[in-house]
């Protein structure tokens, strides 16, 4: 299984980005998928998750600003971000959950990870 993220970059406060996650070896429709963020000297934290039944979950700090979605036909997951703040800065990782498990934002529920894409907000 390989997860490949793209779409990160440097933006000004208030800007927006669309992150994409394209997996190989699994289908986004068959697994819980999520985005995690890790900042320097901080733990990896769940930002948004989407279950197999399309139920979504968000950490409080991004509610109303970030939207997680997936396109089963393209087998791709997305994170649409807007009104970005400096505290959103970090490496964003795509993750796929354990087979047959409905996962939320707990990283222990995920066993496949991408290499990350950097988001910098200044």
C-alpha positions as a LaTeX table, in Angstrom:
\begin{tabular}{lrrr}
\hline
Residue & $x$ (\AA) & $y$ (\AA) & $z$ (\AA) \\
\hline
Unk1 & 0.00 & 0.00 & 0.00 \\
Unk2 & 1.27 & 3.45 & $-0.89$ \\
Unk3 & $-0.36$ & 6.79 & $-0.14$ \\
Unk4 & 0.82 & 9.84 & $-2.05$ \\
Unk5 & $-0.10$ & 13.33 & $-0.90$ \\
Unk6 & 0.04 & 16.48 & $-2.99$ \\
Unk7 & $-1.21$ & 20.06 & $-2.92$ \\
Unk8 & 0.74 & 21.54 & $-0.05$ \\
Unk9 & 2.47 & 24.89 & $-0.29$ \\
Unk10 & 3.01 & 28.29 & 1.24 \\
Unk11 & 0.05 & 30.64 & 1.55 \\
Unk12 & $-0.82$ & 33.80 & 3.36 \\
Unk13 & $-3.21$ & 33.93 & 6.27 \\
Unk14 & $-6.74$ & 33.65 & 4.96 \\
Unk15 & $-5.71$ & 31.66 & 1.93 \\
Unk16 & $-6.79$ & 28.22 & 0.82 \\
Unk17 & $-5.31$ & 24.97 & $-0.43$ \\
Unk18 & $-6.61$ & 21.66 & $-1.68$ \\
Unk19 & $-4.67$ & 18.63 & $-0.52$ \\
Unk20 & $-5.02$ & 15.34 & $-2.38$ \\
Unk21 & $-4.24$ & 11.77 & $-1.40$ \\
Unk22 & $-3.97$ & 9.12 & $-4.09$ \\
Unk23 & $-3.51$ & 5.61 & $-2.75$ \\
Unk24 & $-2.25$ & 2.56 & $-4.56$ \\
Unk25 & $-3.03$ & $-0.89$ & $-3.30$ \\
Unk26 & $-6.34$ & 0.06 & $-1.73$ \\
Unk27 & $-9.56$ & 1.82 & $-2.62$ \\
Unk28 & $-10.68$ & 4.89 & $-0.67$ \\
Unk29 & $-14.23$ & 3.53 & $-0.70$ \\
Unk30 & $-13.21$ & 0.46 & 1.32 \\
Unk31 & $-11.34$ & 2.14 & 4.20 \\
Unk32 & $-11.62$ & 4.93 & 6.69 \\
Unk33 & $-9.31$ & 7.70 & 5.51 \\
Unk34 & $-7.95$ & 10.69 & 7.36 \\
Unk35 & $-5.61$ & 13.66 & 7.37 \\
Unk36 & $-3.19$ & 14.21 & 10.21 \\
Unk37 & $-0.99$ & 17.21 & 10.90 \\
Unk38 & 2.36 & 17.31 & 12.61 \\
Unk39 & 4.13 & 20.49 & 13.59 \\
Unk40 & 7.72 & 20.72 & 14.87 \\
Unk41 & 8.02 & 19.37 & 18.40 \\
Unk42 & 4.38 & 18.36 & 18.49 \\
Unk43 & 2.57 & 15.06 & 18.22 \\
Unk44 & 0.81 & 14.00 & 15.06 \\
Unk45 & $-2.81$ & 15.11 & 15.43 \\
Unk46 & $-5.92$ & 14.09 & 13.56 \\
Unk47 & $-7.40$ & 16.93 & 11.52 \\
Unk48 & $-10.21$ & 15.28 & 9.57 \\
Unk49 & $-11.47$ & 11.78 & 8.91 \\
Unk50 & $-14.00$ & 10.18 & 6.60 \\
Unk51 & $-15.41$ & 6.72 & 7.17 \\
Unk52 & $-16.47$ & 4.12 & 4.64 \\
Unk53 & $-20.07$ & 5.34 & 5.04 \\
Unk54 & $-18.87$ & 8.93 & 4.37 \\
Unk55 & $-19.42$ & 10.04 & 7.96 \\
Unk56 & $-16.87$ & 12.77 & 8.70 \\
Unk57 & $-15.10$ & 14.05 & 11.80 \\
Unk58 & $-13.03$ & 17.16 & 12.36 \\
Unk59 & $-10.84$ & 18.48 & 15.11 \\
Unk60 & $-12.45$ & 21.55 & 16.69 \\
Unk61 & $-9.89$ & 24.04 & 15.40 \\
Unk62 & $-10.72$ & 23.35 & 11.72 \\
Unk63 & $-14.50$ & 22.96 & 11.85 \\
Unk64 & $-16.14$ & 25.26 & 9.34 \\
Unk65 & $-12.86$ & 25.83 & 7.50 \\
Unk66 & $-11.73$ & 22.40 & 6.31 \\
Unk67 & $-13.72$ & 19.84 & 4.34 \\
Unk68 & $-12.68$ & 16.23 & 3.84 \\
Unk69 & $-14.09$ & 14.32 & 0.88 \\
Unk70 & $-13.34$ & 11.44 & $-1.43$ \\
Unk71 & $-14.00$ & 10.69 & $-5.06$ \\
Unk72 & $-14.50$ & 6.96 & $-5.38$ \\
Unk73 & $-14.39$ & 7.10 & $-9.18$ \\
Unk74 & $-10.96$ & 8.75 & $-9.07$ \\
Unk75 & $-9.97$ & 6.80 & $-5.96$ \\
Unk76 & $-8.70$ & 9.99 & $-4.37$ \\
Unk77 & $-9.26$ & 11.72 & $-1.05$ \\
Unk78 & $-9.18$ & 15.48 & $-0.59$ \\
Unk79 & $-8.85$ & 18.07 & 2.13 \\
Unk80 & $-10.19$ & 21.47 & 1.11 \\
Unk81 & $-8.88$ & 24.18 & 3.39 \\
Unk82 & $-9.90$ & 27.81 & 3.62 \\
Unk83 & $-9.36$ & 30.76 & 5.94 \\
Unk84 & $-5.98$ & 29.28 & 6.77 \\
Unk85 & $-4.22$ & 30.45 & 9.91 \\
Unk86 & $-0.55$ & 30.30 & 10.91 \\
Unk87 & $-1.44$ & 27.61 & 13.44 \\
Unk88 & $-2.52$ & 25.36 & 10.54 \\
Unk89 & 1.13 & 25.16 & 9.51 \\
Unk90 & 2.58 & 21.67 & 9.53 \\
Unk91 & 3.21 & 18.50 & 7.60 \\
Unk92 & $-0.07$ & 16.96 & 6.52 \\
Unk93 & $-0.21$ & 13.19 & 6.27 \\
Unk94 & $-2.78$ & 11.02 & 4.56 \\
Unk95 & $-3.70$ & 7.79 & 6.35 \\
Unk96 & $-5.78$ & 4.70 & 5.70 \\
Unk97 & $-7.50$ & 2.88 & 8.52 \\
Unk98 & $-7.35$ & $-0.72$ & 9.67 \\
Unk99 & $-9.34$ & $-3.07$ & 7.42 \\
Unk100 & $-13.00$ & $-3.33$ & 8.41 \\
Unk101 & $-12.75$ & $-0.67$ & 11.11 \\
Unk102 & $-14.58$ & 2.63 & 11.27 \\
Unk103 & $-11.94$ & 5.09 & 12.42 \\
Unk104 & $-12.10$ & 8.63 & 13.70 \\
Unk105 & $-9.19$ & 10.88 & 14.57 \\
Unk106 & $-7.20$ & 8.43 & 16.71 \\
Unk107 & $-3.91$ & 7.69 & 14.91 \\
Unk108 & $-3.82$ & 4.20 & 16.45 \\
Unk109 & $-6.66$ & 3.22 & 14.13 \\
Unk110 & $-4.56$ & 3.84 & 11.03 \\
Unk111 & $-1.85$ & 1.57 & 9.69 \\
Unk112 & $-0.94$ & 3.05 & 6.31 \\
Unk113 & 0.62 & 6.48 & 6.00 \\
Unk114 & 1.87 & 8.76 & 3.26 \\
Unk115 & 5.10 & 10.73 & 3.31 \\
Unk116 & 3.35 & 14.04 & 3.91 \\
Unk117 & 2.93 & 17.37 & 2.20 \\
Unk118 & 4.01 & 20.62 & 3.86 \\
Unk119 & 1.56 & 23.44 & 4.47 \\
Unk120 & 2.99 & 26.77 & 5.59 \\
Unk121 & 0.74 & 29.70 & 6.48 \\
Unk122 & 2.30 & 33.07 & 7.18 \\
\hline
\end{tabular}
